[in-house]
Coordinates of N, CA and C in Angstrom, one line a residue:
Chain A
X1 N -54.6 -7.3 24.0 CA -54.3 -8.2 24.7 C -54.3 -9.3 23.7
X2 N -54.2 -10.8 24.6 CA -53.9 -11.9 23.7 C -55.6 -12.3 23.6
X3 N -55.9 -12.5 22.5 CA -57.5 -13.1 22.2 C -57.4 -14.9 22.1
X4 N -56.3 -15.2 22.0 CA -56.0 -16.7 21.6 C -55.2 -17.2 22.8
X5 N -55.2 -18.3 23.3 CA -54.5 -19.2 24.1 C -53.9 -20.3 23.3
X6 N -52.4 -20.5 23.7 CA -51.9 -22.1 23.1 C -50.7 -22.3 24.1
X7 N -50.2 -23.5 24.3 CA -49.3 -23.6 25.1 C -48.0 -23.0 24.8
X8 N -47.0 -22.7 25.6 CA -45.8 -22.1 24.9 C -44.8 -22.8 24.6
X9 N -44.7 -24.3 25.2 CA -43.7 -25.1 24.5 C -44.1 -26.6 24.5
X10 N -43.8 -27.3 23.4 CA -44.1 -28.9 23.3 C -42.5 -29.6 23.0
X11 N -42.3 -30.7 23.6 CA -41.2 -31.3 23.4 C -41.5 -33.0 22.9
X12 N -41.1 -33.2 21.8 CA -41.3 -34.7 21.1 C -40.3 -35.4 20.7
X13 N -40.3 -36.7 20.5 CA -39.1 -37.3 19.9 C -39.7 -37.6 18.3
X14 N -38.5 -37.8 17.5 CA -38.9 -38.3 16.1 C -40.0 -39.2 16.0
X15 N -40.9 -39.1 15.1 CA -41.9 -40.0 14.6 C -43.2 -39.8 15.6
X16 N -42.9 -39.2 16.5 CA -44.4 -39.0 17.5 C -45.2 -38.1 16.9
X17 N -46.3 -37.9 17.4 CA -47.6 -37.3 17.1 C -47.6 -35.8 18.3
X18 N -47.8 -34.7 17.7 CA -48.1 -33.6 18.7 C -49.4 -32.8 18.5
X19 N -50.0 -32.5 19.3 CA -51.3 -31.9 19.3 C -51.0 -30.5 20.1
X20 N -51.3 -29.4 19.4 CA -51.0 -28.0 19.8 C -52.7 -27.6 19.9
X21 N -53.0 -27.2 21.2 CA -54.4 -26.7 21.5 C -54.4 -25.3 21.1
X22 N -55.6 -24.7 20.8 CA -55.9 -23.3 21.0 C -57.3 -23.0 21.2
X23 N -57.3 -22.3 22.2 CA -58.6 -21.3 22.6 C -58.5 -20.0 22.1
X24 N -59.9 -19.6 21.8 CA -59.8 -18.3 21.1 C -61.3 -17.5 21.7
X25 N -61.0 -16.2 21.6 CA -62.1 -15.4 22.0 C -63.0 -15.5 20.6
X26 N -64.6 -15.3 20.7 CA -65.7 -15.8 19.7 C -65.7 -14.5 19.1
X27 N -65.7 -13.5 19.8 CA -66.1 -12.1 19.4 C -65.4 -11.8 17.7
X28 N -66.6 -11.8 16.8 CA -66.1 -11.3 15.3 C -65.3 -12.6 14.7
X29 N -65.4 -13.7 15.4 CA -64.8 -14.9 14.9 C -65.1 -15.4 13.4
X30 N -64.2 -15.5 12.7 CA -64.6 -15.9 11.3 C -64.1 -17.5 10.8
X31 N -62.9 -17.5 11.4 CA -62.0 -18.9 11.1 C -60.8 -18.8 11.9
X32 N -60.3 -20.1 11.8 CA -58.6 -20.0 12.5 C -57.9 -20.6 11.8
X33 N -56.8 -20.0 11.7 CA -55.6 -20.4 10.6 C -54.4 -20.7 11.6
X34 N -53.5 -21.3 10.8 CA -52.1 -22.1 11.6 C -50.9 -21.6 10.8
X35 N -50.0 -21.0 11.5 CA -48.8 -20.8 10.7 C -47.7 -21.2 11.3
X36 N -46.4 -21.6 10.6 CA -45.5 -22.4 11.1 C -44.2 -21.2 10.9
X37 N -43.3 -21.1 11.9 CA -42.1 -20.1 11.8 C -41.0 -20.5 12.3
X38 N -40.2 -20.9 11.2 CA -38.5 -21.3 12.0 C -37.7 -20.2 12.4
X39 N -37.1 -20.3 13.2 CA -36.1 -19.6 13.9 C -35.4 -18.4 12.7
X40 N -35.7 -17.2 13.0 CA -35.4 -16.2 12.0 C -35.9 -16.1 10.9
X41 N -37.0 -17.0 10.8 CA -37.6 -16.8 9.4 C -39.1 -16.4 9.3
X42 N -39.5 -16.2 8.0 CA -41.0 -15.5 8.2 C -42.2 -16.6 8.5
X43 N -43.2 -16.1 8.9 CA -44.2 -17.2 9.1 C -44.8 -17.8 8.0
X44 N -45.0 -19.0 7.8 CA -45.8 -19.5 6.7 C -46.8 -20.4 6.8
X45 N -47.9 -20.0 5.8 CA -49.4 -20.6 6.4 C -49.1 -22.0 6.1
X46 N -50.0 -22.7 7.4 CA -50.0 -24.4 7.3 C -51.6 -24.5 6.9
X47 N -52.5 -24.1 7.6 CA -53.9 -24.7 7.3 C -55.0 -23.8 7.9
X48 N -56.0 -23.8 7.7 CA -57.3 -23.0 7.9 C -58.6 -23.8 8.2
X49 N -59.2 -23.5 9.2 CA -60.8 -24.1 9.3 C -61.6 -22.9 9.6
X50 N -62.6 -23.0 8.5 CA -63.7 -22.0 8.8 C -64.9 -22.8 9.5
X51 N -65.2 -23.9 9.0 CA -66.2 -24.8 9.7 C -65.7 -25.9 10.5
X52 N -66.7 -26.7 11.6 CA -66.2 -27.5 12.4 C -65.5 -28.6 11.7
X53 N -64.4 -29.3 12.2 CA -64.1 -30.6 11.6 C -62.7 -30.5 11.4
X54 N -62.0 -31.5 10.7 CA -60.7 -31.7 10.4 C -60.3 -31.6 8.9
X55 N -59.2 -30.8 8.9 CA -58.7 -30.5 7.6 C -57.5 -31.0 7.4
X56 N -56.9 -32.1 6.6 CA -55.9 -32.8 6.6 C -55.0 -32.4 5.5
X57 N -53.8 -32.0 5.7 CA -52.8 -31.5 4.6 C -51.4 -32.4 4.9
X58 N -51.4 -33.5 4.2 CA -50.1 -34.3 4.6 C -49.8 -34.7 5.8
X59 N -49.0 -34.4 6.5 CA -48.7 -34.9 7.8 C -49.2 -34.0 8.7
X60 N -50.0 -32.9 8.3 CA -50.3 -32.0 9.4 C -52.0 -31.8 9.4
X61 N -52.6 -31.8 10.3 CA -53.8 -31.6 10.6 C -54.5 -30.8 11.4
X62 N -55.8 -29.9 11.1 CA -56.1 -29.0 11.9 C -57.5 -29.0 12.1
X63 N -57.8 -28.8 13.4 CA -59.4 -29.3 13.8 C -60.2 -28.0 14.3
X64 N -61.4 -27.9 14.1 CA -62.2 -26.6 14.7 C -63.3 -27.4 15.3
X65 N -63.6 -26.5 16.5 CA -65.0 -26.8 17.0 C -65.4 -25.2 17.5
X66 N -66.3 -24.9 16.7 CA -66.8 -23.3 17.1 C -67.4 -23.3 18.3
X67 N -68.4 -24.4 18.6 CA -69.0 -24.5 19.9 C -68.4 -24.4 21.1
X68 N -67.2 -24.9 21.0 CA -66.1 -25.1 22.3 C -65.2 -24.0 22.1
X69 N -65.1 -23.1 21.0 CA -64.2 -21.9 20.9 C -62.9 -22.8 20.8
X70 N -62.5 -23.6 20.2 CA -61.4 -24.5 20.4 C -60.8 -24.9 19.1
X71 N -59.6 -25.1 18.7 CA -59.1 -25.8 17.6 C -57.8 -26.3 18.1
X72 N -57.1 -27.1 17.0 CA -55.8 -28.1 17.5 C -55.0 -28.0 16.1
X73 N -53.9 -28.2 16.1 CA -52.8 -28.5 15.1 C -52.2 -30.0 15.4
X74 N -52.4 -30.7 14.7 CA -51.6 -32.1 14.9 C -50.9 -32.2 13.9
X75 N -49.7 -32.5 14.4 CA -48.5 -32.8 13.7 C -47.9 -34.4 13.9
X76 N -48.0 -35.2 12.8 CA -47.9 -36.6 12.9 C -46.5 -36.8 12.1
X77 N -46.2 -38.2 12.5 CA -44.5 -38.7 12.1 C -43.5 -37.3 12.1
X78 N -43.5 -36.8 13.4 CA -42.6 -35.7 13.5 C -41.4 -36.0 13.0
X79 N -40.9 -35.0 12.4 CA -39.3 -34.9 11.9 C -38.8 -33.7 12.5
X80 N -37.3 -33.9 12.5 CA -36.6 -32.9 12.9 C -36.8 -31.4 12.4
X81 N -37.1 -31.3 11.2 CA -37.3 -30.0 10.3 C -38.7 -29.4 10.8
X82 N -39.1 -30.5 11.5 CA -40.7 -29.6 12.2 C -40.6 -28.9 13.5
X83 N -39.1 -28.8 14.0 CA -38.8 -27.9 15.0 C -38.9 -26.5 14.7
X84 N -39.9 -25.7 15.4 CA -40.4 -24.4 14.7 C -41.4 -23.8 15.7
X85 N -41.6 -22.8 15.4 CA -43.0 -22.2 16.4 C -43.9 -22.1 15.6
X86 N -45.2 -22.3 16.2 CA -46.7 -22.7 15.7 C -47.5 -21.8 16.2
X87 N -48.1 -20.7 15.3 CA -49.3 -20.0 16.0 C -50.6 -20.4 15.3
X88 N -51.5 -20.2 16.0 CA -52.7 -20.1 15.8 C -53.0 -18.6 15.7
X89 N -54.0 -18.3 14.9 CA -54.4 -17.0 14.4 C -55.8 -17.0 14.1
X90 N -56.8 -16.0 14.9 CA -57.8 -15.7 14.7 C -58.2 -14.8 13.6
X91 N -59.1 -15.3 12.5 CA -59.4 -14.6 11.4 C -60.9 -13.8 11.7
X92 N -60.9 -12.6 11.7 CA -62.0 -11.7 12.2 C -63.0 -11.5 11.0
X93 N -64.2 -11.2 11.2 CA -65.2 -10.8 10.1 C -64.6 -9.7 9.2
X94 N -63.8 -8.7 9.5 CA -63.1 -7.6 8.9 C -61.6 -8.2 8.0
X95 N -61.6 -9.4 8.4 CA -60.5 -10.3 7.5 C -58.9 -9.8 8.1
X96 N -59.1 -9.5 9.2 CA -57.7 -9.1 10.0 C -57.5 -10.8 10.8
X97 N -56.1 -10.7 11.1 CA -55.6 -11.9 11.8 C -55.0 -11.5 13.2
X98 N -55.5 -12.1 14.2 CA -55.1 -11.9 15.5 C -54.2 -13.4 15.9
X99 N -52.9 -13.3 16.0 CA -52.2 -14.2 16.4 C -52.0 -14.4 18.0
X100 N -51.9 -15.8 18.3 CA -51.4 -16.1 19.5 C -50.0 -15.7 19.9
X101 N -49.6 -16.3 21.1 CA -48.1 -16.0 21.6 C -47.2 -17.0 20.7
X102 N -47.7 -18.2 20.3 CA -46.8 -19.3 19.8 C -46.5 -20.4 20.5
X103 N -46.4 -21.7 20.1 CA -46.2 -22.9 20.5 C -44.6 -23.2 20.1
X104 N -43.6 -23.2 20.9 CA -42.4 -23.8 20.2 C -42.3 -25.3 20.3
X105 N -42.0 -25.7 19.2 CA -42.0 -27.4 19.4 C -40.6 -27.8 18.9
X106 N -40.2 -28.6 20.0 CA -38.8 -29.2 20.1 C -38.8 -30.6 19.4
X107 N -38.1 -31.1 18.6 CA -38.1 -32.3 18.1 C -36.8 -33.0 18.4
X108 N -36.8 -34.0 19.2 CA -35.4 -34.7 19.6 C -35.6 -35.8 19.0
X109 N -34.3 -36.4 18.7 CA -33.7 -37.6 18.1 C -34.0 -38.9 18.9
Chain B
X1 N -41.0 -15.4 -10.5 CA -41.7 -15.5 -9.2 C -42.4 -14.4 -8.6
X2 N -43.6 -14.6 -8.4 CA -44.0 -13.3 -7.4 C -43.6 -13.5 -6.0
X3 N -43.4 -12.5 -5.4 CA -43.0 -12.4 -3.8 C -43.3 -11.1 -3.3
X4 N -42.8 -11.2 -2.1 CA -42.9 -10.0 -1.2 C -41.4 -9.7 -0.6
X5 N -40.9 -8.5 -0.7 CA -39.6 -8.5 0.1 C -39.8 -7.3 0.9
X6 N -38.9 -7.2 1.8 CA -38.9 -5.9 2.8 C -37.3 -5.5 3.0
X7 N -37.3 -3.9 2.8 CA -35.8 -3.5 3.1 C -35.9 -2.2 4.2
X8 N -34.7 -2.0 4.7 CA -33.7 -3.2 4.9 C -34.0 -4.2 5.8
X9 N -33.3 -5.1 5.8 CA -33.2 -6.6 6.6 C -33.0 -6.0 7.9
X10 N -32.1 -5.1 8.2 CA -31.3 -4.8 9.3 C -31.4 -3.3 9.4
X11 N -31.6 -3.0 10.5 CA -31.4 -1.3 10.8 C -31.0 -0.9 12.3
X12 N -30.0 -0.2 12.4 CA -30.0 0.5 13.8 C -29.9 1.8 13.7
X13 N -30.7 2.4 14.6 CA -31.1 3.8 14.5 C -30.7 4.5 15.9
X14 N -31.4 5.6 16.1 CA -31.3 6.4 17.2 C -32.6 7.0 17.7
X15 N -32.6 7.0 18.9 CA -34.2 7.5 19.5 C -34.4 8.8 19.1
X16 N -35.4 8.8 18.4 CA -36.0 10.4 18.2 C -35.8 10.3 16.5
X17 N -35.4 9.6 15.7 CA -34.8 9.5 14.2 C -36.2 9.0 13.6
X18 N -36.4 9.5 12.4 CA -37.6 9.2 11.7 C -37.0 8.3 11.0
X19 N -37.6 6.8 10.9 CA -37.3 5.7 9.9 C -38.3 5.2 9.3
X20 N -37.9 4.6 8.1 CA -39.2 4.1 7.0 C -38.4 3.0 6.5
X21 N -39.5 1.7 6.7 CA -39.3 0.3 6.4 C -39.9 0.3 5.1
X22 N -39.5 -0.4 4.2 CA -39.9 -0.8 2.7 C -40.6 -2.0 2.8
X23 N -41.7 -2.4 2.2 CA -42.4 -3.6 1.7 C -42.7 -3.2 0.2
X24 N -42.5 -4.3 -0.3 CA -43.1 -4.3 -1.9 C -43.4 -5.8 -2.2
X25 N -44.7 -5.9 -2.9 CA -45.2 -7.2 -3.2 C -45.4 -7.4 -4.5
X26 N -45.1 -8.5 -5.5 CA -45.3 -8.4 -6.8 C -46.4 -9.6 -7.2
X27 N -47.4 -9.6 -6.3 CA -48.4 -10.6 -6.6 C -49.7 -9.8 -6.7
X28 N -49.7 -8.5 -7.0 CA -50.8 -7.7 -7.2 C -52.1 -7.8 -6.0
X29 N -51.6 -8.1 -4.9 CA -52.5 -8.2 -3.8 C -53.0 -6.8 -3.2
X30 N -54.6 -6.8 -3.0 CA -55.1 -5.7 -2.6 C -54.7 -5.4 -1.0
X31 N -54.6 -6.5 -0.2 CA -54.4 -6.4 1.0 C -52.9 -6.5 1.6
X32 N -52.5 -5.6 2.3 CA -50.9 -5.7 2.9 C -51.1 -5.3 4.1
X33 N -50.2 -5.7 5.0 CA -50.4 -5.8 6.5 C -48.9 -5.5 7.1
X34 N -49.0 -4.7 8.3 CA -47.4 -4.6 9.1 C -47.9 -5.2 10.3
X35 N -46.9 -6.1 10.9 CA -46.8 -6.8 11.8 C -45.4 -6.7 12.8
X36 N -45.5 -6.4 14.0 CA -44.2 -6.3 14.8 C -44.4 -7.7 15.7
X37 N -43.1 -8.3 16.0 CA -42.9 -9.7 16.5 C -41.9 -9.2 17.7
X38 N -42.6 -9.6 18.9 CA -41.5 -9.5 20.1 C -41.8 -10.9 21.0
X39 N -40.6 -11.1 21.6 CA -41.0 -12.4 22.8 C -42.1 -12.2 23.5
X40 N -42.6 -13.4 23.4 CA -44.0 -13.6 24.1 C -45.1 -12.9 23.9
X41 N -45.2 -12.2 22.8 CA -46.3 -11.5 22.0 C -47.0 -12.1 20.6
X42 N -46.2 -13.2 20.2 CA -46.6 -13.3 18.6 C -46.3 -12.0 17.8
X43 N -47.2 -12.1 17.0 CA -47.4 -11.2 15.7 C -48.7 -10.2 16.3
X44 N -48.1 -8.8 16.2 CA -49.2 -7.6 16.5 C -49.2 -7.0 15.4
X45 N -50.7 -6.7 15.2 CA -51.1 -6.0 13.9 C -50.6 -4.7 13.9
X46 N -49.9 -3.8 13.2 CA -49.8 -2.2 13.2 C -50.5 -1.6 12.7
X47 N -50.6 -1.9 11.4 CA -51.5 -1.1 10.2 C -51.7 -2.0 9.1
X48 N -52.9 -1.7 8.3 CA -52.9 -2.6 7.2 C -53.9 -1.7 6.4
X49 N -53.8 -2.1 5.1 CA -54.5 -1.6 3.8 C -55.2 -2.7 3.0
X50 N -56.4 -2.3 2.7 CA -57.2 -3.3 1.7 C -57.2 -2.9 0.3
X51 N -56.4 -1.7 0.1 CA -56.1 -1.0 -1.2 C -55.7 0.2 -1.2
X52 N -55.4 0.5 -2.7 CA -54.8 1.9 -2.7 C -55.6 3.0 -2.1
X53 N -54.7 3.9 -1.4 CA -55.4 5.0 -0.5 C -56.1 4.6 0.5
X54 N -56.0 3.4 0.8 CA -56.8 3.0 2.2 C -56.0 2.4 3.3
X55 N -55.9 3.1 4.4 CA -55.1 2.4 5.5 C -55.9 2.7 6.7
X56 N -55.4 1.7 7.7 CA -56.2 1.2 8.9 C -55.4 1.1 9.9
X57 N -55.6 1.5 11.4 CA -54.8 1.3 12.2 C -55.2 -0.2 13.0
X58 N -54.1 -0.8 13.3 CA -54.3 -2.2 14.2 C -53.7 -1.7 15.7
X59 N -53.6 -2.7 16.0 CA -53.9 -2.9 17.6 C -52.8 -2.1 18.4
X60 N -51.5 -2.0 17.5 CA -50.6 -1.4 18.2 C -49.5 -0.3 17.3
X61 N -50.7 0.6 17.0 CA -50.6 1.5 15.8 C -49.5 2.9 16.3
X62 N -49.8 3.3 17.5 CA -49.1 4.3 18.0 C -47.6 4.6 17.7
X63 N -47.7 5.6 17.1 CA -46.0 5.8 16.9 C -45.4 5.4 15.4
X64 N -46.4 4.9 14.7 CA -46.2 4.4 13.4 C -47.4 4.9 12.0
X65 N -46.9 5.0 10.9 CA -47.7 5.4 10.1 C -47.6 4.6 8.7
X66 N -48.4 4.5 7.9 CA -48.3 3.9 6.7 C -49.1 4.9 5.8
X67 N -48.9 4.6 4.4 CA -49.4 5.2 3.1 C -49.5 4.3 2.1
X68 N -50.5 4.3 1.1 CA -50.5 3.5 0.2 C -50.7 4.0 -1.1
X69 N -49.6 4.3 -1.7 CA -50.1 5.0 -2.9 C -50.0 4.2 -4.5
X70 N -49.7 2.9 -4.1 CA -50.0 2.1 -5.2 C -50.0 0.5 -4.6
X71 N -50.3 -0.3 -5.6 CA -50.9 -1.7 -5.1 C -49.6 -2.4 -4.7
X72 N -48.3 -2.1 -4.8 CA -47.5 -2.9 -4.7 C -46.6 -2.5 -3.5
X73 N -46.6 -1.5 -3.2 CA -46.0 -1.0 -1.7 C -46.8 -0.5 -0.4
X74 N -46.4 -0.8 0.7 CA -47.0 -0.3 1.9 C -45.8 0.2 2.8
X75 N -45.2 1.2 2.9 CA -44.1 1.6 3.7 C -44.2 1.8 4.7
X76 N -43.6 1.4 6.1 CA -44.1 1.9 7.6 C -43.2 2.7 8.0
X77 N -43.9 4.0 8.4 CA -42.7 5.1 8.9 C -42.9 5.1 10.6
X78 N -41.7 5.0 11.4 CA -41.6 5.2 12.5 C -40.9 6.8 12.7
X79 N -42.4 7.6 13.3 CA -42.0 9.0 13.0 C -40.9 9.8 14.0
X80 N -40.8 9.0 15.3 CA -39.8 9.5 16.0 C -39.5 8.4 17.0
X81 N -38.5 7.5 16.5 CA -38.2 6.2 17.0 C -37.9 6.3 18.5
X82 N -38.4 5.1 19.1 CA -38.3 4.8 20.4 C -37.7 3.8 20.6
X83 N -37.1 3.5 21.9 CA -36.5 2.2 22.2 C -37.4 1.0 22.5
X84 N -38.6 1.2 22.6 CA -39.6 0.4 22.8 C -40.1 0.0 21.4
X85 N -39.7 0.5 20.2 CA -39.9 0.2 19.0 C -39.1 -0.8 18.4
X86 N -38.1 -1.1 19.1 CA -37.0 -2.3 19.0 C -37.7 -3.5 18.8
X87 N -37.8 -4.1 17.8 CA -38.4 -5.5 17.4 C -38.2 -6.1 15.9
X88 N -38.9 -6.9 15.7 CA -38.8 -7.8 14.2 C -40.1 -6.9 13.5
X89 N -40.0 -6.7 12.3 CA -41.3 -6.1 11.6 C -41.3 -7.1 10.3
X90 N -42.6 -7.6 10.4 CA -43.2 -8.3 9.3 C -44.1 -7.7 8.4
X91 N -43.9 -7.7 7.0 CA -45.1 -7.1 6.2 C -45.7 -8.3 5.7
X92 N -46.8 -8.5 5.2 CA -47.5 -9.7 4.8 C -48.8 -8.9 3.8
X93 N -49.3 -9.9 2.7 CA -50.1 -9.6 2.0 C -51.0 -10.7 1.5
X94 N -52.2 -10.7 1.1 CA -53.2 -11.6 0.8 C -53.9 -11.0 0.2
X95 N -54.9 -11.7 -0.7 CA -56.0 -11.9 -1.5 C -56.8 -12.7 -1.8
X96 N -58.2 -12.6 -2.1 CA -59.0 -13.8 -2.1 C -59.1 -14.5 -1.1
X97 N -58.7 -15.5 -0.9 CA -59.0 -16.3 0.5 C -57.8 -15.6 1.6
X98 N -58.5 -14.7 2.1 CA -57.7 -13.9 2.9 C -57.2 -14.6 4.1
X99 N -57.5 -15.7 4.5 CA -57.0 -16.5 5.8 C -55.7 -16.7 5.4
X100 N -55.2 -16.6 4.2 CA -53.6 -17.0 3.6 C -52.9 -15.7 3.7
X101 N -51.9 -15.3 4.4 CA -51.4 -14.4 4.4 C -49.7 -14.6 3.9
X102 N -49.0 -14.0 3.0 CA -47.8 -14.5 2.9 C -46.9 -13.3 3.1
X103 N -45.9 -13.8 4.2 CA -44.9 -12.7 4.7 C -43.7 -12.7 4.4
X104 N -43.1 -11.2 4.2 CA -42.0 -11.0 3.7 C -40.7 -11.5 4.8
X105 N -39.4 -11.3 4.6 CA -38.3 -11.9 5.5 C -38.2 -11.6 6.8
X106 N -38.9 -10.1 6.7 CA -38.6 -9.4 8.0 C -37.5 -8.2 8.0
X107 N -37.9 -7.4 9.2 CA -36.8 -6.4 9.2 C -36.2 -6.4 10.6
X108 N -35.2 -6.5 11.1 CA -35.0 -6.5 12.6 C -34.3 -4.9 12.7
X109 N -35.1 -4.4 13.5 CA -34.8 -2.9 13.7 C -34.3 -3.0 15.5
X110 N -33.4 -2.0 15.5 CA -32.6 -1.9 16.8 C -32.7 -0.3 17.4
X111 N -33.2 0.2 18.1 CA -33.5 1.6 18.2 C -32.5 1.9 19.7
X112 N -31.5 2.7 19.5 CA -30.4 3.0 20.6 C -31.0 4.4 21.3

């Protein structure tokens, strides 16, 4: 079953900020990754947090709080090309990834 | 440029047939993974390998098998295809920073 929970859909306008939350099971937890997938395409790696705090990569940032079993992906200055599905993925100590069901982000003009 | 490829990209087969999906990577990565993606389930791990001759079962391995005879390839075999195996299949590889997996373009499989 799912060991991560994230919202199924988010809609926002161009230029806005979107935060996608992810809660996870702690058993065997090593770190939290984020992947982007455009319709019909392959998932691509966005960001990774092993320690508490914020990781910034351009317009995208990812945050982790291990004590709260919680993380989020922050998308800033939204662009139409950011319309996609975003997956949080739990990396376990045996280096396997378990994916959430994904959040579909729709950017409106 | 290094890459990961999958073939075929689309496949239609009949229930009960054996099907093999190919995955080939040129990064020389030791770690390779097979996932299936269905609506509402995200990506679910089928099998994975951490090196030649190493294979391991993932969370949804029933009805699937893999073999790893070299670093570059991890073929996925459906022993007797079932309609429940209609899905999109992704292969991925990783090395070093294992949190970064590189995905192939996917294979869309329809079992009739």
